[in-house]
Structure formats: C-alpha cells, structure tokens
XYZ file of C-alpha atoms in Angstrom:
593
model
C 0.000 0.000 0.000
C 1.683 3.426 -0.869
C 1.346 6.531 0.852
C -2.104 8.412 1.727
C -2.633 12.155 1.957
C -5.219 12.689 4.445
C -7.562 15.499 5.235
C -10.099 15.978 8.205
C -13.201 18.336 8.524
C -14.514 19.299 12.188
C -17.335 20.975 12.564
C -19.838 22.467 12.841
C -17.877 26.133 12.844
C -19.954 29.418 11.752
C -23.268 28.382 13.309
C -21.331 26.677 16.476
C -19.211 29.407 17.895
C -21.890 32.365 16.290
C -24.289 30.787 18.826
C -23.104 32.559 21.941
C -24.071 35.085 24.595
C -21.888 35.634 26.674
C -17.891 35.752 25.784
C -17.276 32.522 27.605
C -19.583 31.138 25.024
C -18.121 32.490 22.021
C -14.515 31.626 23.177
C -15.238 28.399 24.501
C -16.893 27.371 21.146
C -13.906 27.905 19.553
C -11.703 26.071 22.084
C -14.407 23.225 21.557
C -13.561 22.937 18.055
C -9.555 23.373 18.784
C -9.839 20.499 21.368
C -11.601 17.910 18.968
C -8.963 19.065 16.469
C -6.349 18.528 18.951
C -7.716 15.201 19.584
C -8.038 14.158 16.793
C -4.006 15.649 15.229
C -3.069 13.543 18.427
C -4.630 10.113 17.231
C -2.692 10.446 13.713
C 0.482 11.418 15.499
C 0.283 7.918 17.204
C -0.742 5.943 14.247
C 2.691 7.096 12.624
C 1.028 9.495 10.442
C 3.668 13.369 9.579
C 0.980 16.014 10.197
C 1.673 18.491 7.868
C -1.019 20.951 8.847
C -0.826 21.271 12.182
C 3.186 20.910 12.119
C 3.360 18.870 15.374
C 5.226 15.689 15.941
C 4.105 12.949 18.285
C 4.950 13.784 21.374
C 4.686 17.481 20.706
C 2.847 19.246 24.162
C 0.798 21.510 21.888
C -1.088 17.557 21.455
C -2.133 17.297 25.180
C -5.328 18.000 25.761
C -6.454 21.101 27.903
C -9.755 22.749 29.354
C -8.598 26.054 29.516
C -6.914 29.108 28.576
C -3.537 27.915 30.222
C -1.939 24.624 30.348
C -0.744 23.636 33.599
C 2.918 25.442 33.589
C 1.122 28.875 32.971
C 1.916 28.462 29.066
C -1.191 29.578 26.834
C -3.267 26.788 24.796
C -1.979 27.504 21.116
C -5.712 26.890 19.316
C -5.678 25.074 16.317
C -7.392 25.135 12.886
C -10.453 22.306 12.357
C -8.524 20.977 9.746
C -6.212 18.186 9.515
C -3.822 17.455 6.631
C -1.599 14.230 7.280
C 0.739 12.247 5.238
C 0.241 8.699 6.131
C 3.234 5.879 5.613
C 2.918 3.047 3.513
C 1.031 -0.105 4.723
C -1.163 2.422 6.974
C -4.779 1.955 5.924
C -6.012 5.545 5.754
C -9.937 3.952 6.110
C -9.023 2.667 9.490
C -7.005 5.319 10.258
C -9.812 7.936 9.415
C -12.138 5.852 11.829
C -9.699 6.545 14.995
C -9.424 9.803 14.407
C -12.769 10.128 14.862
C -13.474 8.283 17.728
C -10.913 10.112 18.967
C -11.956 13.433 18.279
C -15.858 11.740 19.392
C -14.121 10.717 23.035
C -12.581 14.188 23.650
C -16.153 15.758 23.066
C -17.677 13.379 25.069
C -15.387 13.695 27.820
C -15.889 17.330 27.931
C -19.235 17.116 28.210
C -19.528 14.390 30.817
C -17.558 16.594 33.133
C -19.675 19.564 32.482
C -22.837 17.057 33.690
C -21.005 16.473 36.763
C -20.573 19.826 37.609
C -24.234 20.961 36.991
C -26.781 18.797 38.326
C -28.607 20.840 40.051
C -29.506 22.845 36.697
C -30.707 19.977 34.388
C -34.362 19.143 34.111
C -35.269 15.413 36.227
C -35.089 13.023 33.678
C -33.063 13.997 31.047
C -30.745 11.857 30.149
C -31.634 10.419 26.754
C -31.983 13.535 25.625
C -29.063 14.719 26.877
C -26.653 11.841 25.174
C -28.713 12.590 21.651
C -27.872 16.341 21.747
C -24.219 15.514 22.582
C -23.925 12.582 20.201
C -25.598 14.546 17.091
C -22.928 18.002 17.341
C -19.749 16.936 16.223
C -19.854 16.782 12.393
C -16.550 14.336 11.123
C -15.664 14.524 6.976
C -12.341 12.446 5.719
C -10.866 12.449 2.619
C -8.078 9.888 1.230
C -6.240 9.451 -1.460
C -2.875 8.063 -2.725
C 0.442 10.278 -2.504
C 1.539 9.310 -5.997
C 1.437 11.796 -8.115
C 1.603 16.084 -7.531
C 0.880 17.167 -4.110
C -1.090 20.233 -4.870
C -3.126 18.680 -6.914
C -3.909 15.243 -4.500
C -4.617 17.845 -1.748
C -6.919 20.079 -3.633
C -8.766 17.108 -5.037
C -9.040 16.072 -0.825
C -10.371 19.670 -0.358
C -12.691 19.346 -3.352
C -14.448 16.110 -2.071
C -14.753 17.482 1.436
C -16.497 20.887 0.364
C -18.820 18.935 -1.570
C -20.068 16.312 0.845
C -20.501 19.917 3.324
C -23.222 20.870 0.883
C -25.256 17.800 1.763
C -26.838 17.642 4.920
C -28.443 15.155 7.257
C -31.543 15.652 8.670
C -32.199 13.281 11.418
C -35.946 13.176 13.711
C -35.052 13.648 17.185
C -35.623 10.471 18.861
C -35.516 11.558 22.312
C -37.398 15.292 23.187
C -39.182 16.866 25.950
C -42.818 17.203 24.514
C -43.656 21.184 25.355
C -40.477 22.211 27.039
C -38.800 25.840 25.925
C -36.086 25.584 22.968
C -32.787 26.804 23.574
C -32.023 30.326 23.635
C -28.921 29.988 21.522
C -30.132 27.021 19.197
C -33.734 26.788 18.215
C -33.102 23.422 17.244
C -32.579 21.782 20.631
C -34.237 21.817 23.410
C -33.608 23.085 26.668
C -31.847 20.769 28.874
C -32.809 23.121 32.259
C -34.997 22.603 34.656
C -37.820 25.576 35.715
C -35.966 25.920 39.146
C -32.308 26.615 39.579
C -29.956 26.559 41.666
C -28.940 30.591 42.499
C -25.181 29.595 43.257
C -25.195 27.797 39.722
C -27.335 30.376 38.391
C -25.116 33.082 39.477
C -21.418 31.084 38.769
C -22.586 30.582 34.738
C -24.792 34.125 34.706
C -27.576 32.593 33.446
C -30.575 35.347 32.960
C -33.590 35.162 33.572
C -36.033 33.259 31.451
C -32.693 32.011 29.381
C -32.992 28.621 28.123
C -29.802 25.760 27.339
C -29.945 22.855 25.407
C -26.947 20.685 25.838
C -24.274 22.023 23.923
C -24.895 25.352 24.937
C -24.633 25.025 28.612
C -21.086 22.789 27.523
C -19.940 26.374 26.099
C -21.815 27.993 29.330
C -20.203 25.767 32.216
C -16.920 24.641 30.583
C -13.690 25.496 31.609
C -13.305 28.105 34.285
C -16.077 30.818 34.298
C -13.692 33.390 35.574
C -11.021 33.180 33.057
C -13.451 35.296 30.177
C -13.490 38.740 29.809
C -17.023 40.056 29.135
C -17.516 42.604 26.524
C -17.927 45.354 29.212
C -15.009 44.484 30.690
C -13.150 44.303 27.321
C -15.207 47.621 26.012
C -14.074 50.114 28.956
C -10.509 48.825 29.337
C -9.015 52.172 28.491
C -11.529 53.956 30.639
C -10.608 51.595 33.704
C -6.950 52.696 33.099
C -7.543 56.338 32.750
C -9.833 56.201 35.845
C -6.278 54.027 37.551
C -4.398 57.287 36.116
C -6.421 59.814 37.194
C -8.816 58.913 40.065
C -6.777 56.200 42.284
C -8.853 57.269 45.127
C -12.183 56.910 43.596
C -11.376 53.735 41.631
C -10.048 52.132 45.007
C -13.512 52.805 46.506
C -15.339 51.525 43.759
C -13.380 48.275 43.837
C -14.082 48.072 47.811
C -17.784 48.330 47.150
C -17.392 45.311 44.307
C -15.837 43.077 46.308
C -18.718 43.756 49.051
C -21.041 43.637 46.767
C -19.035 40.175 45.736
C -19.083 41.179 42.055
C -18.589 38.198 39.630
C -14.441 38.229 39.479
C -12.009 37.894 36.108
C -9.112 35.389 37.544
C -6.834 36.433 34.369
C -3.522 37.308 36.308
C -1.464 37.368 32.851
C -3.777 40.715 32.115
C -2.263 43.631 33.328
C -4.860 45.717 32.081
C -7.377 43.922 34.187
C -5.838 44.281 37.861
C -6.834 48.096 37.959
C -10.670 46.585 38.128
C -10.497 42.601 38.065
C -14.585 42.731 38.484
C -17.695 42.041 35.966
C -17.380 45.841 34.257
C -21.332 46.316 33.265
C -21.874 47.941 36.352
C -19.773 50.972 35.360
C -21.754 51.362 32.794
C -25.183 54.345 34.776
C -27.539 52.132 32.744
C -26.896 48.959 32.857
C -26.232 48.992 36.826
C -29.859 48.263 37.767
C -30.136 45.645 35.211
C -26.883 43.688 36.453
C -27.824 44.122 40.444
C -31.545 42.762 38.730
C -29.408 39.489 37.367
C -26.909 39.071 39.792
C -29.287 39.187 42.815
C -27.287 42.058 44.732
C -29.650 43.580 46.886
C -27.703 46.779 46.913
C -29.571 50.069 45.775
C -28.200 50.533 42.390
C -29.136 54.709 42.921
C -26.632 54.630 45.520
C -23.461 52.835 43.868
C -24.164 55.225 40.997
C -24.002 58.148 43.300
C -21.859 57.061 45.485
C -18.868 55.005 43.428
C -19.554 56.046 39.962
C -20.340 59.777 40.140
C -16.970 60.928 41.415
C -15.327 58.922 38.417
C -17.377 60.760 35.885
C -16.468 63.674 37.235
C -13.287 63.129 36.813
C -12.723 61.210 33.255
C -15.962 61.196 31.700
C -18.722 58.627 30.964
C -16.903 55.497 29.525
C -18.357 54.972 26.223
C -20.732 51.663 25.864
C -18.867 50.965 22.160
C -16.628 47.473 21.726
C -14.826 46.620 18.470
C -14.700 43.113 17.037
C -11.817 42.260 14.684
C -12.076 39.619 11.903
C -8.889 39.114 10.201
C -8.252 36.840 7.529
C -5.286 35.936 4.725
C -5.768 37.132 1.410
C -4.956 34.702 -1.593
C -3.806 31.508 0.712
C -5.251 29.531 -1.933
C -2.549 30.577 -4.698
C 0.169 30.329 -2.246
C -0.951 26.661 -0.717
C -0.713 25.849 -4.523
C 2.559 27.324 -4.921
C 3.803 24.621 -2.021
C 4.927 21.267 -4.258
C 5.979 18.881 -1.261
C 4.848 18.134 2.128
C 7.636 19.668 3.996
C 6.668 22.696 2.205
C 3.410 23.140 3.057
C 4.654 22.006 6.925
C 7.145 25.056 7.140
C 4.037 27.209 5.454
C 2.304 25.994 8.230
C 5.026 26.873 10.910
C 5.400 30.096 9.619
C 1.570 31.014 10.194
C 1.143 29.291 13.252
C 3.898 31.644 14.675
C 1.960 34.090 13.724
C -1.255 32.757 15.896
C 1.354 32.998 18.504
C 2.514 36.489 17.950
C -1.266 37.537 17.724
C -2.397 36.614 21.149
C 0.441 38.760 22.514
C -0.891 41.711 20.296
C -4.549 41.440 21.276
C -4.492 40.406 24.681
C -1.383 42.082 26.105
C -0.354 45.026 23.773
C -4.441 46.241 22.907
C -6.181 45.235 26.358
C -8.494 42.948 23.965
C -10.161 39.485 24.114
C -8.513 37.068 21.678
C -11.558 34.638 20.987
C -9.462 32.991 17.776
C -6.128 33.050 16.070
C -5.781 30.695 13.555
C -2.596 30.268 10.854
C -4.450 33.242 8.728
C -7.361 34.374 10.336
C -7.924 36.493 13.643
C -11.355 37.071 15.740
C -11.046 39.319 18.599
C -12.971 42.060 20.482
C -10.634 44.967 22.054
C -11.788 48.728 22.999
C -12.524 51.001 20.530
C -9.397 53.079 20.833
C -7.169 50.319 20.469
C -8.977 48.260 17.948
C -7.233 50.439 14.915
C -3.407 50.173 16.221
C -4.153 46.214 17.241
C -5.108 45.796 13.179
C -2.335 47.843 12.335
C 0.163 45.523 14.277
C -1.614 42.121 12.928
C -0.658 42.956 9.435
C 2.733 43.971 9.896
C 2.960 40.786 12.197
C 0.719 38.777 9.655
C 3.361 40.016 6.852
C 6.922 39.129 8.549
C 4.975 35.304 9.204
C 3.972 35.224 5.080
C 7.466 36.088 3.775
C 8.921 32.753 6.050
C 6.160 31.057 4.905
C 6.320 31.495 0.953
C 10.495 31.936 0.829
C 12.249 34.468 -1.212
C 11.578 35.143 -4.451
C 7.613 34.722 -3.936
C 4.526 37.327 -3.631
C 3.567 36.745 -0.256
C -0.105 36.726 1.026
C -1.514 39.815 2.830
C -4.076 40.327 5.896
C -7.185 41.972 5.674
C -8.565 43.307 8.850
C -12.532 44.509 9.572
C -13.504 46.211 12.555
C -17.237 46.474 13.513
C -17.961 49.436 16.386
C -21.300 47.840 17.941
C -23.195 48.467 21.606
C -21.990 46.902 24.051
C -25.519 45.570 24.769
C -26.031 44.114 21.269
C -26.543 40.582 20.956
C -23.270 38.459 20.682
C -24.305 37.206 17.126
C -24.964 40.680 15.921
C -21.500 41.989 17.234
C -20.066 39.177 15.437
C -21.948 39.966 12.070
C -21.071 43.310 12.648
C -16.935 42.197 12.678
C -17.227 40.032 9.568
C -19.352 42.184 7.714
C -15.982 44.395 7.708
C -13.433 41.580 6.977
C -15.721 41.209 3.907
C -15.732 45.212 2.983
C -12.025 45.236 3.807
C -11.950 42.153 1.405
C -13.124 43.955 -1.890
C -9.745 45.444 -1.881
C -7.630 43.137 -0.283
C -4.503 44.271 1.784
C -7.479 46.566 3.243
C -8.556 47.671 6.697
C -12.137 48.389 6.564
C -14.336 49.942 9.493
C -18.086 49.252 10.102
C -19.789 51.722 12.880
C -23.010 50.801 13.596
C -24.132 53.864 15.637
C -27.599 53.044 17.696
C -28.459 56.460 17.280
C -27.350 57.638 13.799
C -27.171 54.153 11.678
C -24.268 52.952 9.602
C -20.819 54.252 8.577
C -18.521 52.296 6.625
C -14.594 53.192 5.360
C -12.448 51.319 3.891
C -8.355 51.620 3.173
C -5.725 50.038 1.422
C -2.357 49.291 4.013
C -0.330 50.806 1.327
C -2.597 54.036 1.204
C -0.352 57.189 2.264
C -1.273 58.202 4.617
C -1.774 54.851 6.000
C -4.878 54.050 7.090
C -4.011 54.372 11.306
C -2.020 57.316 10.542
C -5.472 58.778 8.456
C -7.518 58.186 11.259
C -5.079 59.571 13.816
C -5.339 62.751 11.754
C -9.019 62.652 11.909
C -9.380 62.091 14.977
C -7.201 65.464 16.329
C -9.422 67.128 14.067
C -12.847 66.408 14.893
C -11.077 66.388 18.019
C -9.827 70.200 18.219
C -11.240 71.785 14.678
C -14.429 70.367 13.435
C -17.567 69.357 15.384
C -19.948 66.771 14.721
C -22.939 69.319 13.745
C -20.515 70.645 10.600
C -20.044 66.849 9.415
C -23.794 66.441 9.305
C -24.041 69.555 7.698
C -22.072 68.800 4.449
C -23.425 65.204 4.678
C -27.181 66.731 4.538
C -25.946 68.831 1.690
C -24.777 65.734 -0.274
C -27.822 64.051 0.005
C -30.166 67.123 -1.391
C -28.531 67.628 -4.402
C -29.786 64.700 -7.167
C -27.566 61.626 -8.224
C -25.545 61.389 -10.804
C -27.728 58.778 -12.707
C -28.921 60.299 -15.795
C -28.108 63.734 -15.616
C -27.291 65.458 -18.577
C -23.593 66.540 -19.120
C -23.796 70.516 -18.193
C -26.007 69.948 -15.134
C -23.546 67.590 -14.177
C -21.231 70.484 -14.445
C -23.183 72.399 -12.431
C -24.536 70.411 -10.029
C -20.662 69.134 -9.224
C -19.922 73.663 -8.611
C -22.520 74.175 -6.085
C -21.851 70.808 -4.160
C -17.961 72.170 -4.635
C -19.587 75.627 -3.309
C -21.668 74.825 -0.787
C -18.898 72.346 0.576
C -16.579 75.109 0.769
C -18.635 77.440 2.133
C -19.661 75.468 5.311
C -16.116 74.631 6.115
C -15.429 78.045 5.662
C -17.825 78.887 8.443
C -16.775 76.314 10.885
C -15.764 77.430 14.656
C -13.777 78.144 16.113
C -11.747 78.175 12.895
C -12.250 78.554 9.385
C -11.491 75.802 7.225
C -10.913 74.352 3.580
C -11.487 71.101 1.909
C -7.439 70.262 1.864
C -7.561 71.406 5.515
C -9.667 68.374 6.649
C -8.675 65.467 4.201
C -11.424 65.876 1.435
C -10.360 66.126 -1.898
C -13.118 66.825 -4.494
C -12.830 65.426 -7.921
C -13.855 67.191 -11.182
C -16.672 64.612 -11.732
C -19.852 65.396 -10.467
C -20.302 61.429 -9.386
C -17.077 60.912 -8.078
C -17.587 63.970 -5.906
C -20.665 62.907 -4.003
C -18.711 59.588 -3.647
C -15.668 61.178 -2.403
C -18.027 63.456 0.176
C -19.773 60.126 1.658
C -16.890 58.582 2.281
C -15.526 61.482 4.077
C -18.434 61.757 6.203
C -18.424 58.312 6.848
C -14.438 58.339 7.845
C -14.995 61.114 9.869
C -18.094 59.789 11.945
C -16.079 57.067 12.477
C -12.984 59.021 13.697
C -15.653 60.925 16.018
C -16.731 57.808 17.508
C -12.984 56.527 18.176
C -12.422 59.983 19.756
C -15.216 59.982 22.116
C -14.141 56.091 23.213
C -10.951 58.268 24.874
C -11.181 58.991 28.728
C -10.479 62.444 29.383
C -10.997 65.132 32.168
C -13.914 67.221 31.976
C -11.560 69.995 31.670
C -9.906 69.198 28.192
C -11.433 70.526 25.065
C -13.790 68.786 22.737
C -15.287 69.379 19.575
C -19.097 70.956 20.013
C -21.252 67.926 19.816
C -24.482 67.428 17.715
C-alpha cells in the first residue's frame, strides 16, 4: 500500500461558535472545536502518520489536551485550525485510520461534556438523560478524505479539499428520537431543546450568569459551564478597558472605593492574572456602565440600591474622566490569496514550514490582542484572527496584525515569492447588542475590507445615527491608522460633529448622478464644490478648507458625491474613536451634535 494524503473536517464552525451570549460562550466554542482538532491531530500522530497541517510531531505538548486558557505550567493553549492534513506511511490503511481519528476526536467531546454534567446537576431538568446523550452525540460533524500520494501534491490535496467541500453541501436531517414534549427551545439554538430545569440553583445560576427566562440545550450550557467561568473577559469588561486605566491614572482614590464596594457587593471576578490591564478593576465591568447597573444588580441578585453605587462610586469617576463609552470593536482578520500560495507549495515539507510560519503568527497575535491592545482574543488561527478589544485600540491592534501577519507570510512562501496579505474589519457595535450581531457586525468588515484586499475596513453601527462604513488600502499614504489619527485630532480640536452632518445633509439634497445630462452635471458638481466650501469656511472656532480636513473633491460630479460620503463616513467614524478616549472634563472637545 503506498502513501495516503489525508484530510479531516470538524465541525460544525460558523453556526457553532456564532451561537453565543456571553464571551465565555463564544470563546469556549472555539476552544471546543480546537480540542476535537487537537484530539483528533493527536490520534494520527500515534498511528505514525507526519501532520503536515498542524506541524506537530508525536509527542509534541501543543497535542495534550487542555480545558482552559492555560496549560498547567502557565503556558497559553496555542488553538488550532479544524482541519487536519496528514501524510500517512505506507502499509497504513487511511480507512481505518480515518475511523480513529474520529473516535478520537468523538471521546474528547464526550469527555468534555460528561464533566460539564457532573458539575451541573442541580440545573438539568429530572429526567433527562436520553436527551441529553442525543444532543451531545448529534454536534460533532466528522468529513475524511483519502487518497494516494503518488502523483503532484497540490493537486492530491486540492482534489481532498474538493471532495470534502462537496459532501458539506449535503446535509443530514435526522428526527429527534428523544425530546421533551412542550419544554422551551434553547435560547442559543432553536433546534434543541432546553436541557434546564424551571428551578435553579442561584449559586449555579449566578457562577454561569444565566438570565432570567434564558434557556440551554446541551451544547450550549457545555460552552456555558466549561472550563473556568472566571477566566473570560465580558464585553464590558473588554469595552471600557481604556476607561478603567484612565480612571487608575487619574482617580486612584475613587477607583479604590469603587473596587471596595465590588468586592462587598461580591461582584462576579475575572481570575486572568497574565492581564495587566485587568488588575486596575479585576470585576464584571457592566456595572460601570449608569444604565446597565440596575439591570446587572436585577441578574446578579445584589440587593444593593443601584441609585446609591451610581451616586456614590460612579459619580466621582465621571467627574473626573468622563462617561466610559458603551462601544466594543470586534476584529475579523483573515489571509488574502492563501489559496494561490498553498498551490505554490509542491511537497509536504513545504506546506509544513508554510504551516510553521503562520502558526507563529497565531502565537505572535495573542500577545498583540491580549497584552499590547487590552483585547479578548476569541481565535487566532494560521491566517485568520477574531477578537474584540476597545474602541481606541482596535485600529493600532489591526495595524500591528498585518505587519505581524506580513513578517509570518514572507517565512512562509520563501524568497523570491509574492507573499499573502491580511485583511482586517472592525465592527464598532453596543456593548448591549446581541453576541451574534457583534459578530456579524466584525465580519461584515473583513468582507468590505476584502473587496480590496490588503485593506482595513471599518463598520460603525451607531444606535443612534445608523451605519458608517470606510475602507483603506495598508499601502494608502497616509496609511490608514495614521489617516484616522489625523481625523481624529481634528474632529477632536477643529471640526464638530454638527458641521459633518451639515455637508453630509448637503450631499444628500442635491440629485444623483444617474442620468443627468452633461452641463447639469457640471453644475450640479460647482454648487456641491460651493456649498462644501462654504460650510467649512464657516466652521468654529476656525475657518477651514477642503485640503484642511482630508477631502479632496474630484472634477466629476459622481465621483464627488462619492468622495463626500466617504468622508463623512471616515470622519463619523474618527468621532466615535475619539469619544471612546477617557479624558478630564476639563480638556477641550469638539461641540457635539
């Protein structure tokens, strides 16, 4: 028997980790699906097969399986990607070997589960163990592909990708076998059940933040209750880290006494010690947030007066640095054109130092998101990136991904070769959107940024004035965080929100393009240049011209109303990045609307 080139499928992955409230749902999703991957790298390893994608041997550590964000010597889990790509020795039967991996990657899930069970009895609904095991057993989806190493290796492993990708189109629909007749469906998967019972434990309750009225089927109380609880940033906490470190800068006093009252209060805890930007406030951050401190007391069961911890704790800070802003950014990043350079790769030990090359890169990015940006890294694959991080940081974070993302792509391809670039989307979204929604928000950007490739593109969704979209090439001068930076001081110092709105409503009274004949065209392109002019020039406190604020206005009567909306979007999204920044009442701000 000659040699087999092997590829694995685990899934499900989109509608898996999308289905999350809370961050410890969305990141322990993805762990999920990096742990049956890990299981399942670990069962080739041992049946002799040279994993080429992930490049681990046997007896690598990076194979051992782990619950958490740390291993046991403090070193962070590396994820990996739910694909497997394995070169498998002669007289190995890929068939057989295909059905360990599976059961492998089928125990690990199990075993995860079980202990989650264990831990939460008190929460399930009497009775529920048959449907319990179905929900389990029908998650995991398994696809293998085989065939022999004879002849080109690109071509054997995009045949393998071919025949996986098709038999993802078909789907299996299978009649539940086991259900509770009337009981509520899951809050996070229609499909399922809930696995809860009507009364619940308010220690369990409390430890997993289930809300009230929330339902779980099985797999989403595995995401809930695995792992440790306290090691998951929530988007509050993640959303007002700079405001927690301006309020460590500039109110010590008044940020001591508001941790005091949180630990008497016994405010859920974050136990992330390798944070540094979470020790200034290592408690659940909604409650620093005026509105949402009734709410939280409401689901946490504090029978504090939530009047008095805003008067009392949070006042003072406002005072001092401002109302934090209730905005979070979530970064998709993703490789452009890894398909042309996986076909570039002719051998196996190739594509393995490809892969070395961009899983240094995963490394490098947890670093950037979680210790450089004060951010949340939920994912970071060989190419692709899914964080959340504060608004202020979320620019300079995407900046540093793509340089990183670029030193990791010239390794990876060698010299002489076009290497592949990173495009980055950030989507601004309330803090108090739904998970999915934030998440739609991110990727919606990767796909803008993705028109142009090499791109950074920015998607605020503001819950009082709609949309605003921009989007940059890397190799734009000015760069695109340098451009923003720009913006930023002005709207800033110079221009105020009411004079962007102003040109905006100007643009959108004069008629499109679409039809027009040539000479009112013409004219209709001199009064929008006119009218443009003149409202800059009667900006306070200064006066100010097109070149002044970034706008350049093309001849074109089409191309200028494009050019203006995309100024107006850049610089509603520059306002919103400069209002995320704690400051004293005392320092200057543009008049708002």
């Amino acid at each position: 028997m000659s040699r087999h080139l092997l590829r694995v499928w685990v899934g499900p992955v989109q509608d898996f980790i999308r289905q999350a409230r809370r961050t410890r749902d969305l990141w322990f999703g993805s762990h999920l699906l990096s742990e049956l991957a890990r299981a399942g790298a670990r069962a080739l390893a041992e049946a002799g097969a040279e994993l080429v994608f992930p490049p681990l041997d046997r007896g690598d550590p990076e194979l051992e399986p782990c619950d958490g964000v740390f291993r046991a010597d403090g070193s962070p889990i590396a994820p990996l990607a739910n694909e497997l790509l394995a070169v498998l020795p002669e007289r190995v039967d890929p068939a057989e070997t295909a059905r360990q991996v599976r059961e492998a990657i089928f125990r690990r899930w199990r075993g995860v589960a079980s202990a989650v069970k264990r831990e939460c009895p008190g929460l399930l609904a009497p009775g529920i163990d048959q449907v319990w095991e179905e929900q389990i057993e029908t998650a995991p989806e398994f696809l293998a592909s085989w065939a022999p190493l004879a002849g080109d290796y690109a071509t054997t492993r995009r045949q393998l990708g071919r025949a996986i990708a098709g038999r993802k189109r078909l789907r299996d629909f299978g009649q539940w076998r086991h259900d509770r007749r009337g009981a509520p469906k899951s809050s996070l998967d229609g499909g399922r059940v809930s696995v809860l019972a009507e009364v619940r434990p308010k220690d369990l309750v409390r430890k997993y933040r289930i809300a009230p009225g929330e339902q779980l089927d099985a797999v989403g109380l595995v995401k809930r209750a695995g792992g440790d609880p306290e090691q998951f940033p929530s988007i509050a906490t993640v959303a007002l880290a700079a405001w927690i470190a301006a309020a460590a800068e500039e109110a010590p006093d008044e940020l001591g006494r508001l941790r005091a009252r949180a630990r008497e209060l016994d405010l859920p805890r974050l136990n992330r010690p390798d944070l540094a930007w979470t020790r200034a406030y290592p408690f659940e951050a909604s409650v620093l947030l005026e509105s949402r401190v009734a709410p939280t007391f409401d689901e946490l069961g504090i029978s504090g007066d939530p009047a008095a911890f805003v008067r009392h704790e949070l006042r003072p800070l406002y005072r001092k640095i401002g109302e934090p802003s209730p905005y979070v950014a979530c970064l998709v990043a993703d490789g452009d054109r890894m398909g042309k350079a996986l076909d570039d790769l002719d051998d196996p030990q190739a594509h393995r130092r490809f892969s070395k090359a961009t899983a240094a890169f995963a490394r490098r990015a947890r670093q950037i998101v979680e210790q450089d940006h004060r951010g949340s890294l939920v994912y970071a694959g060989g190419d692709d990136v899914l964080a959340f991080l504060p608004v202020t940081d979320a620019v300079a974070c995407a900046d540093r991904l793509r340089r990183a993302f670029a030193d990791a792509a010239k390794v990876a391809v060698g010299e002489g070769k076009e290497p592949p670039t990173l495009s980055v989307g950030i989507g601004i979204g309330h803090v108090m959107e739904a998970m999915g929604d934030l998440l739609e928000l991110g990727r919606d950007a990767e796909k803008l940024a993705k028109t142009k490739r090499n791109a950074l593109a920015i998607l605020l969704d503001k819950r009082s004035g709609g949309r605003s979209s921009w989007v940059a090439s890397w190799d734009a001068d000015p760069t695109p965080k340098e451009r923003l930076a720009r913006d930023e001081a002005l709207v800033d110092e110079k221009l105020s929100v009411k004079k962007i709105h102003e040109i905006a409503a100007i643009r959108r009274r004069l008629p499109k393009p679409a039809g027009l004949p040539q000479h009112e065209a013409e004219g209709f392109a001199a009064v929008l240049r006119g009218e443009v002019g003149r409202a800059l020039a009667r900006n306070e406190p200064e006066s100010l011209a097109p070149i002044d604020v970034g706008l350049t206005l093309p001849d074109d009567y089409g191309k200028m109303r494009e050019a203006v909306e995309r100024w107006v979007d850049r610089l509603l999204i520059a306002r919103a990045i400069a209002e995320a920044r704690p400051r004293r009442r005392s320092e200057p701000r543009a008049e708002a609307a």
